[in-house]
XYZ file of C-alpha atoms in Angstrom:
474
model
C -65.056 -28.582 64.530
C -67.093 -29.395 67.338
C -66.948 -32.622 68.905
C -69.254 -34.256 71.515
C -68.740 -37.916 72.947
C -71.512 -39.967 74.588
C -71.517 -41.498 77.841
C -74.463 -43.779 79.300
C -73.523 -42.816 83.197
C -73.086 -39.460 82.384
C -77.134 -37.856 82.858
C -76.012 -34.595 81.008
C -73.697 -37.123 77.833
C -76.770 -39.762 76.788
C -79.493 -37.702 74.870
C -79.826 -35.895 71.350
C -80.834 -33.362 73.603
C -77.562 -33.284 75.674
C -75.563 -33.699 72.177
C -77.174 -30.241 70.631
C -76.305 -28.305 73.892
C -73.158 -28.872 73.596
C -73.206 -28.294 70.378
C -74.514 -24.902 70.187
C -72.280 -24.132 73.533
C -69.407 -25.132 71.178
C -70.044 -22.541 68.774
C -70.847 -19.758 70.379
C -68.517 -19.250 72.634
C -66.246 -19.913 69.691
C -67.621 -16.999 67.637
C -69.310 -13.847 69.095
C -71.899 -13.586 66.279
C -73.184 -16.107 66.401
C -73.792 -15.794 70.405
C -75.956 -13.177 69.888
C -77.467 -15.199 67.465
C -78.225 -17.537 70.041
C -79.487 -15.275 72.989
C -81.786 -13.269 70.553
C -83.591 -16.413 70.034
C -83.375 -18.373 73.109
C -84.123 -14.927 75.490
C -87.977 -14.973 74.849
C -88.700 -18.798 76.059
C -89.238 -20.254 79.023
C -87.469 -23.321 77.558
C -86.067 -25.437 75.186
C -87.450 -27.901 73.198
C -85.459 -29.922 72.062
C -87.022 -29.512 68.336
C -86.355 -25.672 69.037
C -82.783 -26.704 69.889
C -82.335 -29.360 66.365
C -83.308 -25.623 64.437
C -80.354 -23.677 66.224
C -77.923 -26.183 66.206
C -78.562 -26.138 62.420
C -78.691 -23.061 61.988
C -75.316 -22.426 64.050
C -73.220 -25.345 62.117
C -74.334 -23.931 58.901
C -73.286 -19.886 59.245
C -70.381 -21.477 58.613
C -69.386 -23.114 55.572
C -67.799 -25.983 56.550
C -67.761 -27.818 59.023
C -66.717 -31.204 61.024
C -69.213 -32.945 63.905
C -67.386 -35.759 65.234
C -69.997 -37.800 67.162
C -67.897 -40.240 69.709
C -69.758 -43.319 72.038
C -72.629 -42.874 70.263
C -73.795 -46.733 70.921
C -73.296 -45.556 74.533
C -76.986 -43.606 74.222
C -79.481 -44.040 76.027
C -82.454 -46.054 74.719
C -84.233 -44.780 70.824
C -81.587 -41.437 71.353
C -79.033 -42.872 68.523
C -81.602 -42.930 66.689
C -83.289 -39.608 67.069
C -79.331 -38.728 66.987
C -78.232 -40.386 63.533
C -81.578 -39.288 62.040
C -81.096 -35.324 62.688
C -77.764 -35.420 61.243
C -78.042 -37.081 57.826
C -81.774 -36.375 57.434
C -82.490 -33.256 58.454
C -78.879 -31.237 58.870
C -76.883 -32.938 56.053
C -79.720 -32.085 54.082
C -80.328 -28.487 54.900
C -76.703 -28.148 54.121
C -76.528 -29.645 51.251
C -79.903 -27.133 49.801
C -78.433 -24.158 51.281
C -74.349 -24.970 49.841
C -72.886 -25.678 53.147
C -70.164 -28.533 53.685
C -70.653 -30.723 56.603
C -68.598 -33.482 57.831
C -69.484 -35.757 60.279
C -67.587 -38.795 61.820
C -69.539 -41.014 63.721
C -67.919 -43.370 66.395
C -69.367 -47.302 67.799
C -69.753 -50.080 68.433
C -71.147 -52.941 66.231
C -74.408 -53.463 68.262
C -77.645 -52.980 66.078
C -78.690 -49.437 66.173
C -76.546 -47.816 64.232
C -75.437 -49.561 61.548
C -78.786 -49.893 59.356
C -78.496 -45.748 58.986
C -74.722 -45.898 58.533
C -74.981 -49.251 55.545
C -75.365 -46.933 52.964
C -71.585 -44.239 53.973
C -67.846 -44.956 53.863
C -67.296 -47.452 57.080
C -63.960 -48.395 59.076
C -64.063 -51.096 61.437
C -60.783 -50.177 63.503
C -60.398 -53.663 64.996
C -59.997 -55.249 61.697
C -57.076 -53.078 60.744
C -53.580 -53.810 60.746
C -52.248 -50.002 62.143
C -54.739 -50.305 64.697
C -53.347 -53.813 66.006
C -50.203 -52.878 65.852
C -50.705 -49.630 67.909
C -52.059 -52.366 70.391
C -48.768 -53.874 70.124
C -47.284 -50.946 70.962
C -49.463 -50.545 74.373
C -48.627 -53.827 75.193
C -45.172 -53.932 75.155
C -45.172 -50.273 77.012
C -47.220 -52.537 79.735
C -45.314 -55.303 79.537
C -42.099 -53.292 79.931
C -43.038 -51.808 83.478
C -44.708 -54.745 84.451
C -41.495 -56.729 84.147
C -39.074 -54.088 86.044
C -41.868 -54.543 88.661
C -41.880 -58.449 89.256
C -38.562 -58.636 87.279
C -39.343 -60.871 84.308
C -36.694 -62.546 82.471
C -36.830 -61.269 78.968
C -38.083 -64.579 76.679
C -41.517 -63.897 79.775
C -41.781 -60.192 78.639
C -41.683 -61.173 75.247
C -44.406 -63.597 75.542
C -46.891 -61.468 77.532
C -46.950 -59.338 74.695
C -47.975 -61.706 72.782
C -50.468 -63.508 74.030
C -51.633 -60.565 74.941
C -52.361 -58.553 72.004
C -53.410 -61.666 70.414
C -56.253 -62.217 73.208
C -56.961 -58.897 72.614
C -58.661 -59.235 69.217
C -57.967 -55.733 68.349
C -60.022 -55.126 71.023
C -58.718 -51.610 73.696
C -61.071 -52.996 76.233
C -59.291 -56.405 76.373
C -56.138 -54.927 76.145
C -55.851 -52.910 78.737
C -58.217 -55.261 80.484
C -55.341 -57.744 80.368
C -52.389 -55.727 80.370
C -53.270 -53.985 83.871
C -53.000 -57.736 85.291
C -49.714 -57.520 87.207
C -48.918 -61.566 85.209
C -51.591 -61.915 83.236
C -52.274 -66.049 84.197
C -48.234 -66.390 84.454
C -48.828 -68.308 87.682
C -48.602 -71.785 86.823
C -45.329 -72.709 88.409
C -47.411 -73.836 92.156
C -49.809 -71.004 92.487
C -52.670 -72.863 90.374
C -55.495 -71.030 93.003
C -54.266 -67.738 92.362
C -54.352 -68.333 88.821
C -57.532 -69.666 88.206
C -58.866 -66.816 90.580
C -57.384 -64.713 87.946
C -58.814 -66.351 85.162
C -62.489 -66.059 87.027
C -62.459 -62.973 88.118
C -64.512 -60.034 86.714
C -62.229 -57.605 84.785
C -63.927 -53.665 86.045
C -62.915 -52.754 82.752
C -65.130 -54.835 80.606
C -67.369 -56.013 83.494
C -68.801 -52.070 83.122
C -69.041 -52.166 79.378
C -70.412 -55.875 79.115
C -72.689 -54.883 82.257
C -73.997 -51.990 80.654
C -75.281 -54.384 76.988
C -76.008 -56.488 78.744
C -79.155 -53.658 80.835
C -79.805 -53.052 77.785
C -80.509 -55.825 75.229
C -82.110 -57.675 78.293
C -83.515 -56.519 81.484
C -84.894 -53.929 80.406
C -85.952 -54.792 77.019
C -89.239 -56.484 75.854
C -90.322 -60.561 76.537
C -89.502 -61.408 72.876
C -86.687 -59.891 72.548
C -84.970 -60.490 75.867
C -86.181 -64.402 74.932
C -84.109 -64.361 71.481
C -81.075 -62.347 72.478
C -80.365 -64.535 75.697
C -81.091 -67.865 73.724
C -79.063 -67.012 70.935
C -75.867 -65.967 73.085
C -76.668 -69.438 74.588
C -76.534 -71.097 71.233
C -73.548 -69.467 70.365
C -71.373 -69.807 73.554
C -72.084 -73.669 73.804
C -72.241 -74.148 69.892
C -69.417 -76.467 68.594
C -68.435 -74.306 65.425
C -69.787 -70.451 64.234
C -72.658 -70.567 63.935
C -74.450 -68.729 60.211
C -77.820 -66.843 60.755
C -80.317 -69.289 58.735
C -79.113 -71.698 61.512
C -80.098 -70.152 64.483
C -83.449 -68.388 62.158
C -84.084 -72.145 61.739
C -83.442 -73.404 65.226
C -85.922 -71.336 66.339
C -88.290 -72.063 63.859
C -87.970 -76.076 63.831
C -90.474 -77.781 66.215
C -89.140 -81.461 66.986
C -92.635 -82.391 68.543
C -94.908 -81.425 66.225
C -92.394 -82.258 63.910
C -92.576 -79.698 61.689
C -91.011 -76.112 60.649
C -92.926 -72.886 61.129
C -91.969 -69.796 59.696
C -93.928 -67.398 61.577
C -90.987 -67.983 64.475
C -88.568 -66.100 62.165
C -86.844 -62.706 64.429
C -87.663 -59.746 62.721
C -84.831 -58.317 64.057
C -81.375 -58.725 63.202
C -78.430 -61.158 65.545
C -76.930 -57.431 65.802
C -80.463 -55.549 66.849
C -81.020 -58.226 69.502
C -77.901 -59.030 70.933
C -76.013 -55.876 70.344
C -72.162 -55.539 70.446
C -71.731 -59.340 72.319
C -71.339 -60.576 69.594
C -69.539 -60.626 65.845
C -71.016 -60.847 62.757
C -69.084 -61.971 59.402
C -69.824 -62.176 55.951
C -69.949 -65.072 53.501
C -67.088 -64.509 50.921
C -68.882 -66.611 48.646
C -72.496 -63.860 49.035
C -71.728 -61.210 51.244
C -74.250 -59.163 50.664
C -76.531 -62.326 52.414
C -77.678 -61.804 56.193
C -78.614 -65.459 56.099
C -75.312 -66.167 55.691
C -73.480 -64.722 58.227
C -71.739 -66.047 60.584
C -71.934 -65.674 63.815
C -69.117 -65.480 67.028
C -69.125 -64.072 70.117
C -67.015 -60.757 70.180
C -64.756 -62.485 72.814
C -63.851 -65.050 74.849
C -64.253 -61.990 78.145
C -68.452 -61.721 76.785
C -68.523 -65.863 76.996
C -66.822 -65.306 80.233
C -69.064 -62.690 81.566
C -72.310 -63.851 80.650
C -71.852 -67.585 81.889
C -69.838 -65.154 85.328
C -72.999 -63.211 86.208
C -75.409 -66.159 85.460
C -77.193 -65.055 82.752
C -76.065 -68.183 80.320
C -75.966 -71.929 82.546
C -73.864 -74.250 80.078
C -74.806 -76.838 81.531
C -78.382 -76.356 80.373
C -77.355 -75.714 77.310
C -75.204 -78.494 76.142
C -78.327 -80.532 78.010
C -80.691 -78.828 75.585
C -79.144 -78.978 72.920
C -78.651 -82.273 72.615
C -81.751 -83.560 72.932
C -82.994 -81.158 70.160
C -80.571 -82.791 67.799
C -81.304 -86.286 69.349
C -85.145 -85.584 68.636
C -84.451 -83.470 65.332
C -82.989 -86.161 63.834
C -84.921 -89.033 64.294
C -88.211 -87.140 63.516
C -90.242 -88.181 60.789
C -89.118 -86.116 58.580
C -85.268 -87.814 57.560
C -86.588 -90.987 57.231
C -89.771 -90.270 54.671
C -86.798 -89.980 51.826
C -89.890 -91.284 48.834
C -93.068 -89.586 50.428
C -94.641 -86.634 48.568
C -94.746 -84.997 50.914
C -90.663 -84.586 51.423
C -90.203 -81.626 48.965
C -92.649 -79.572 51.671
C -91.427 -80.675 54.424
C -87.555 -79.329 52.714
C -89.737 -76.134 51.135
C -89.956 -75.367 54.964
C -87.083 -74.591 55.809
C -87.631 -78.114 58.101
C -84.056 -79.167 56.991
C -82.087 -75.584 57.937
C -80.759 -77.384 61.236
C -79.565 -80.902 59.903
C -76.035 -79.805 59.254
C -74.750 -78.466 62.544
C -77.122 -81.365 64.168
C -75.400 -83.914 62.238
C -71.774 -83.118 63.301
C -72.864 -81.506 66.748
C -74.660 -83.589 68.430
C -72.181 -86.199 70.171
C -70.327 -83.519 71.926
C -72.781 -82.151 73.342
C -74.331 -85.268 74.648
C -70.753 -85.575 75.951
C -70.182 -81.954 77.817
C -73.660 -81.886 79.118
C -72.489 -85.662 80.766
C -69.698 -84.534 81.590
C -71.055 -81.064 83.355
C -73.991 -83.637 85.055
C -72.308 -84.772 88.540
C -75.221 -86.992 88.790
C -75.602 -89.743 85.986
C -78.809 -90.960 87.613
C -81.181 -87.680 87.794
C -83.695 -87.076 85.877
C -81.437 -84.896 82.853
C -79.159 -87.661 82.693
C -81.662 -90.043 82.138
C -83.655 -87.736 79.032
C -80.170 -87.667 77.170
C -79.691 -91.575 77.047
C -83.140 -92.008 76.100
C -82.886 -89.514 73.970
C -80.118 -91.751 71.949
C -81.327 -95.002 73.392
C -84.571 -93.744 70.725
C -81.616 -91.838 67.744
C -80.520 -95.224 67.537
C -83.052 -97.726 67.206
C -84.205 -95.180 64.016
C -81.108 -95.637 62.524
C -81.049 -99.439 62.906
C -82.642 -99.557 60.034
C -79.609 -98.515 58.081
C -76.965 -99.572 60.082
C -75.597 -102.972 59.293
C -77.547 -105.926 60.860
C -75.116 -109.260 59.399
C -73.241 -110.817 62.109
C -69.959 -109.602 61.563
C -70.450 -106.267 62.276
C -72.812 -107.185 65.178
C -70.185 -108.797 66.733
C -67.715 -105.805 66.149
C -70.160 -103.582 67.913
C -71.225 -105.906 70.787
C -70.026 -104.475 74.130
C -68.530 -101.269 72.799
C -70.439 -98.039 73.243
C -68.044 -96.429 71.215
C -67.497 -98.520 67.915
C -71.680 -97.637 68.080
C -71.104 -94.206 68.365
C -69.338 -94.244 65.246
C -71.556 -96.300 62.923
C -74.319 -94.091 64.404
C -72.928 -90.223 63.190
C -72.240 -92.253 60.021
C -74.816 -93.526 59.523
C -76.176 -90.431 60.108
C -73.869 -88.393 57.877
C -74.638 -90.177 54.826
C -78.564 -89.893 55.689
C -77.324 -86.208 55.460
C -75.546 -86.871 51.842
C -78.251 -88.896 50.351
C -79.938 -85.996 51.341
C -78.538 -83.561 49.693
C -77.211 -85.770 46.622
C -81.009 -86.074 45.892
C -82.285 -82.504 46.031
C -79.571 -79.831 45.252
C -79.211 -80.628 42.315
C -83.096 -80.620 41.227
C -83.422 -76.741 41.699
C -85.539 -77.641 44.695
C -83.251 -75.709 46.624
C -80.171 -73.414 45.663
C -77.434 -73.768 47.967
C -76.764 -70.814 50.368
C -79.081 -68.410 47.994
C -82.669 -68.229 47.759
C -85.256 -70.689 47.237
C -86.131 -71.496 43.651
C -88.771 -69.723 41.381
C -90.697 -73.212 41.894
C -91.068 -73.069 45.742
C -93.843 -72.052 47.252
C -91.450 -70.671 50.264
C -93.098 -67.289 51.762
C -90.483 -64.218 50.116
C -87.477 -63.671 52.696
C -87.364 -67.373 54.300
C -84.556 -68.401 52.152
C -82.550 -68.546 55.113
C -84.401 -71.968 56.816
C -84.521 -73.787 53.658
C -80.525 -74.789 52.802
C -79.366 -78.337 52.761
C -75.384 -78.421 53.715
C -73.216 -78.913 52.331
C -70.803 -82.065 53.525
C -67.587 -80.536 53.704
C -68.909 -79.382 56.788
C -70.008 -82.813 57.959
C -66.599 -85.083 56.888
C -65.083 -86.612 60.315
């Protein structure tokens, strides 16, 4: 068996060339025959090119009929090196081994961060953080650390048990989070009169996690292309501030919908998937009903510590995100397509994907407005006025369907809370009307694809789903 682990801050442990050299070294140190073979091959050369090292590593591995290769931390390889490593392993080494009758088994370990998964999707996989035995190992680790902390600070047994439960649950299967939290002496157990210290502990970035997150952010934002960088920051901002987990089709819709021109431009669909753009900062969950549909995948931040890190480092501005989403949702829900239900152009609007964000906007615009107003310290600021005007315009747009009889108007007069309730209900009623009108007709096949009669471009069905009413239930 040969083993190699990649390390992002190790100069000799982050490239294909480094891996090949270590593999060759391990083999020739344990086999004198291969030692002489390698010396004979290398001695005439002044420089060993990567292509030569690939061939030599293959020869060394295939000299024996059965070999196991373990590549650990492949996600820590630099730039496009994971792709280079996997192409050599899967397309060169395995194919050559098969043709020669040799048996090579490869175990590849790494975070789900977008560069590795496309190559390994057809191979057996283990998502470690979802397995019960792994979670039990984390609990055992927490018990061990809690015992040390309890002895040091003389914690009661109840507090020790509470500590174990809190840390193991907060880790959500991630070892690095578990180690980081378990290393804190009190782990947020400073509520009795030491509030300032507790706040400092919650705000401070944990060293282990900061290093991991910094490395990922450096790659997907600071060294990425301008378009990929902007897309990643936008997605991360939406996920951190969203009122519920978002589906990939909703994120794609958000990129494509232009509320100023009241259209959905499918040319703005992101070609790369969320993992490719945001790496292991996000977690992707398949839809149970349509497990193979990328558009139906649910996206969340990988862990609360990732969200806190991005906020703490000003990568994501929570206030700006809530303001932007508030303005977008108000303008979107009040746009012309929502009031053109009897027009001939509506079918074209539906197929364009304009209503792809309707579900989220209708159910979440109000919480975003409330949070934006809470974060805005100056109620008279330009941004606060913009939000107020956008909400006022939205109310005006729905005046035609909000009840106008005298009793209703008297009930609403002077009560902004009641007005908001009526507006929310009016918007949700509008959504349900659209759903009932179009879902049964075959224009839209919920969560799968556009019907055969659709003129929408192939691959853009992600934008053409009219939401189910269950999400809108109050």
